Coordinates of C-alpha atoms in Angstrom, one line a residue:
Chain A
Q1 CA -13.4 -2.1 -22.5
Q2 CA -11.9 -0.4 -19.7
Q3 CA -10.7 2.9 -20.6
V4 CA -9.0 3.9 -17.2
K5 CA -6.6 1.4 -15.6
Q6 CA -6.1 1.8 -11.9
S7 CA -3.3 0.2 -9.6
P8 CA -2.8 -1.0 -7.2
Q9 CA -6.1 -2.6 -6.0
S10 CA -5.3 -2.1 -2.4
L11 CA -2.3 -0.3 -0.5
I12 CA -1.4 -0.5 2.9
V13 CA 0.9 2.3 4.1
Q14 CA 2.3 3.3 7.6
K15 CA 1.4 6.7 9.2
G16 CA 3.6 9.5 7.8
G17 CA 4.5 7.4 4.6
I18 CA 3.8 8.4 1.3
S19 CA 0.8 6.5 -0.7
I20 CA 1.0 6.5 -4.7
I21 CA -1.9 5.6 -6.7
N22 CA -1.3 5.0 -10.6
C23 CA -3.8 5.5 -13.5
A24 CA -3.5 5.1 -17.2
Y25 CA -6.1 6.0 -20.1
E26 CA -6.4 5.5 -23.6
N27 CA -8.8 7.9 -25.0
T28 CA -7.2 11.3 -25.9
A29 CA -10.3 13.0 -25.9
F30 CA -10.4 13.0 -22.2
D31 CA -9.7 16.6 -20.8
Y32 CA -10.4 16.4 -17.0
F33 CA -8.9 14.0 -14.7
P34 CA -10.2 14.0 -11.2
W35 CA -9.6 11.8 -8.1
Y36 CA -12.5 10.9 -5.9
Q37 CA -12.5 9.7 -2.2
Q38 CA -15.0 7.3 -0.9
F39 CA -15.3 6.4 2.8
P40 CA -17.4 3.5 3.8
G41 CA -21.1 3.7 3.3
K42 CA -20.5 7.2 1.6
G43 CA -20.7 8.2 -2.0
P44 CA -17.5 9.5 -3.6
A45 CA -16.5 13.1 -3.2
L46 CA -14.1 15.0 -5.5
L47 CA -10.6 15.3 -3.8
I48 CA -8.7 16.9 -6.4
A49 CA -8.5 17.3 -10.3
I50 CA -6.1 18.2 -12.9
R51 CA -6.4 19.4 -16.7
P52 CA -3.9 17.9 -19.2
D53 CA -2.1 21.5 -19.9
V54 CA -0.5 21.2 -16.6
S55 CA 2.0 18.4 -15.2
E56 CA 1.4 18.8 -11.7
K57 CA -1.3 20.0 -9.1
K58 CA -0.9 20.2 -5.3
E59 CA -3.4 20.6 -2.8
G60 CA -2.2 20.3 0.8
R61 CA -0.8 16.7 1.1
F62 CA -2.5 15.6 -2.2
T63 CA -0.5 16.1 -5.3
I64 CA -1.6 14.9 -8.9
S65 CA 1.1 14.3 -11.4
F66 CA 0.2 14.0 -15.0
N67 CA 2.1 12.6 -18.1
K68 CA 0.3 13.6 -21.2
S69 CA 2.7 11.8 -23.6
A70 CA 2.5 8.6 -21.5
K71 CA -1.2 9.0 -20.8
Q72 CA -0.7 8.2 -17.1
F73 CA -1.4 10.2 -13.9
S74 CA -1.0 9.5 -10.3
L75 CA -2.1 10.6 -6.8
H76 CA 0.3 11.1 -4.3
I77 CA -0.8 11.4 -0.6
M78 CA 2.2 12.9 1.4
D79 CA 2.4 12.5 5.5
S80 CA -0.3 9.7 5.0
Q81 CA -2.8 9.8 8.0
P82 CA -5.1 7.0 9.4
G83 CA -8.0 9.4 8.4
D84 CA -7.2 9.1 4.8
S85 CA -7.9 5.4 5.1
A86 CA -10.5 5.2 2.1
T87 CA -11.1 4.2 -1.4
Y88 CA -9.5 6.3 -4.2
F89 CA -11.0 6.3 -7.8
C90 CA -9.3 8.1 -10.5
A91 CA -11.4 9.1 -13.4
A92 CA -11.2 10.7 -16.7
S93 CA -13.8 12.8 -18.6
F94 CA -14.8 15.1 -21.4
T95 CA -18.0 16.9 -22.1
S96 CA -20.5 15.7 -24.8
G97 CA -23.8 16.9 -25.2
G98 CA -24.1 19.1 -21.9
Y99 CA -23.0 16.1 -19.7
Q100 CA -19.8 15.1 -18.3
K101 CA -19.0 11.7 -19.9
V102 CA -16.9 10.2 -17.0
T103 CA -14.9 6.7 -16.8
F104 CA -14.0 5.6 -13.6
G105 CA -10.7 3.5 -12.4
T106 CA -11.6 0.3 -10.6
G107 CA -10.6 1.9 -7.1
T108 CA -7.8 1.6 -4.7
K109 CA -8.4 0.7 -1.0
L110 CA -5.9 2.5 0.9
Q111 CA -5.2 1.6 4.6
V112 CA -3.0 3.9 6.6
I113 CA -1.9 2.0 9.9
P114 CA -0.8 3.9 12.8
Chain B
N1 CA -28.2 22.5 1.5
A2 CA -28.9 18.7 1.6
G3 CA -26.9 18.2 -1.6
V4 CA -28.1 14.9 -3.5
T5 CA -30.3 12.7 -1.5
Q6 CA -31.4 9.2 -2.2
T7 CA -34.1 6.8 -0.9
P8 CA -34.0 4.1 0.1
K9 CA -30.6 3.4 1.8
F10 CA -31.1 -0.3 1.6
Q11 CA -33.5 -2.5 0.0
V12 CA -33.8 -6.3 -0.6
L13 CA -35.9 -7.8 -3.3
K14 CA -36.8 -11.0 -4.8
T15 CA -36.2 -11.9 -8.5
G16 CA -38.9 -10.5 -10.8
Q17 CA -39.9 -7.8 -8.1
S18 CA -40.0 -4.1 -9.2
M19 CA -38.9 -1.1 -7.5
T20 CA -37.9 2.6 -8.1
L21 CA -34.9 4.5 -6.5
Q22 CA -35.3 8.1 -5.9
C23 CA -32.9 10.8 -6.2
A24 CA -33.1 14.6 -5.4
Q25 CA -30.8 17.4 -5.7
D26 CA -31.1 21.0 -4.2
M27 CA -28.2 22.4 -6.1
N28 CA -30.0 23.5 -9.3
H29 CA -27.9 21.4 -11.4
N30 CA -29.0 20.8 -15.0
S31 CA -27.3 17.1 -15.5
M32 CA -28.0 14.1 -13.3
Y33 CA -26.5 10.5 -13.5
W34 CA -26.9 7.2 -12.0
Y35 CA -24.2 4.8 -11.5
R36 CA -23.8 1.3 -10.2
Q37 CA -20.8 0.3 -8.0
D38 CA -19.8 -3.2 -8.0
P39 CA -16.6 -4.7 -6.4
G40 CA -13.4 -4.5 -8.7
M41 CA -15.4 -2.6 -11.3
G42 CA -15.6 1.1 -10.2
L43 CA -18.4 3.0 -11.1
R44 CA -20.4 2.5 -14.1
L45 CA -23.0 4.9 -15.7
I46 CA -26.5 3.4 -16.2
Y47 CA -28.2 6.5 -17.3
Y48 CA -27.8 10.2 -17.5
S49 CA -30.0 13.3 -17.9
A50 CA -28.4 16.4 -19.4
S51 CA -31.1 18.4 -18.6
E52 CA -34.9 18.5 -17.6
G53 CA -36.6 16.5 -20.1
T54 CA -34.1 14.4 -21.6
T55 CA -32.5 11.1 -20.7
D56 CA -30.1 8.8 -22.6
K57 CA -28.3 5.4 -22.0
G58 CA -24.9 5.1 -20.5
E59 CA -22.7 2.1 -20.3
V60 CA -24.8 -0.7 -18.8
P61 CA -28.6 0.5 -19.4
N62 CA -30.2 -2.8 -19.6
G63 CA -33.0 -3.9 -17.1
Y64 CA -33.3 -0.2 -16.2
N65 CA -35.6 2.7 -17.0
V66 CA -35.3 6.4 -15.7
S67 CA -37.5 9.4 -15.4
R68 CA -36.3 13.1 -15.0
L69 CA -39.5 14.0 -13.1
N70 CA -38.4 17.8 -13.0
K71 CA -35.0 19.7 -12.5
R72 CA -34.6 18.4 -9.0
E73 CA -35.5 14.7 -9.3
F74 CA -34.2 11.8 -11.3
S75 CA -35.6 8.4 -10.5
L76 CA -34.3 4.8 -11.4
R77 CA -36.5 2.1 -12.1
L78 CA -36.1 -2.0 -12.1
E79 CA -39.0 -3.4 -13.8
S80 CA -38.2 -7.0 -13.2
A81 CA -35.3 -7.3 -10.9
A82 CA -32.4 -9.9 -11.2
P83 CA -29.7 -11.0 -9.1
S84 CA -26.9 -9.6 -11.4
Q85 CA -28.6 -6.3 -10.4
T86 CA -27.4 -6.7 -6.9
S87 CA -25.2 -3.7 -6.4
V88 CA -24.7 -0.4 -4.6
Y89 CA -26.5 2.5 -7.0
F90 CA -25.4 6.1 -6.8
C91 CA -27.0 9.0 -8.2
A92 CA -24.9 12.2 -9.0
S93 CA -25.3 15.7 -10.4
S94 CA -23.4 18.5 -11.9
E95 CA -23.7 21.8 -13.4
A96 CA -23.4 21.9 -17.1
T97 CA -20.2 24.2 -17.0
S98 CA -18.6 22.4 -14.1
N99 CA -16.8 19.0 -14.5
E100 CA -17.4 18.3 -10.7
Q101 CA -20.0 15.5 -9.9
F102 CA -21.4 15.6 -6.7
F103 CA -22.5 12.2 -5.4
G104 CA -25.5 11.0 -3.3
P105 CA -24.9 8.4 -0.2
G106 CA -25.9 5.5 -2.4
T107 CA -28.8 2.7 -2.1
R108 CA -27.5 -0.9 -1.5
L109 CA -29.8 -3.1 -3.2
T110 CA -29.7 -7.1 -3.0
V111 CA -31.8 -9.2 -5.3
L112 CA -32.6 -12.7 -4.2

C-alpha cells in the first residue's frame, strides 16, 4: 500500500522556468515532510523539509507548499537550472520507537534543458 | 567526516550465493537503516536499528538479515540471493532527535 503518491514521474523544464512536483499522503500521523534530491550514482540528500504547522517554507529557489486539509504538498523550484537536473523524492515520516518511520514517494526525474 | 560509507559499490552474484553489504557512519548517530531502491518504487525500508543492539523489520525484510555490530556499523546479509533482489541498496543514519536521514552512496547489486 503506497501511502505517499508522487507526480509527475518525469519532468522537462526549460532553464529559468518553474519546476513543480506534487505529493499526496494518506496517514495523518505523519509530522515531517522532507524532499530529497538524488543525483545519478549518489545517495539521496535532504533538500528541504516542512512540518504541518506551516503552509509554506522557502529556502533559496526551493519552496514547499503544504495543504494539511487536502493532505498534499508540493515542491517548487524557481528559476530552474541545468544543475537542478536530478531525481526528487518526497517523503513523509513520524517518529516511532526511537526511529524515523519514513515513507518515500516514487520519485520525479527532472531534466532542465538550457 | 566521511559521513555514511558503504562497501562494495558494485556486486554481481549468481542465484543462491550469499554476501554481506557493509555500512559505517562516523556521525555518532543512534539510528541506522537499510533501504532498497527499485525503478518506479522509490525507496523501501528493509531493516532498521533504532540503537546499538536492536534491529527490527521494515517493509520488505524477506530474504535479508542484519547485524548492528556496534554504534558505527550496520551490515545487511543476503543468505541465498535471488534475481528479485537485484536493486540498489542504500544505508542511512539519523540522530534519534532529528528527522533528517543521511544516506550512503549505495551498492548496486545484480543477481543473475
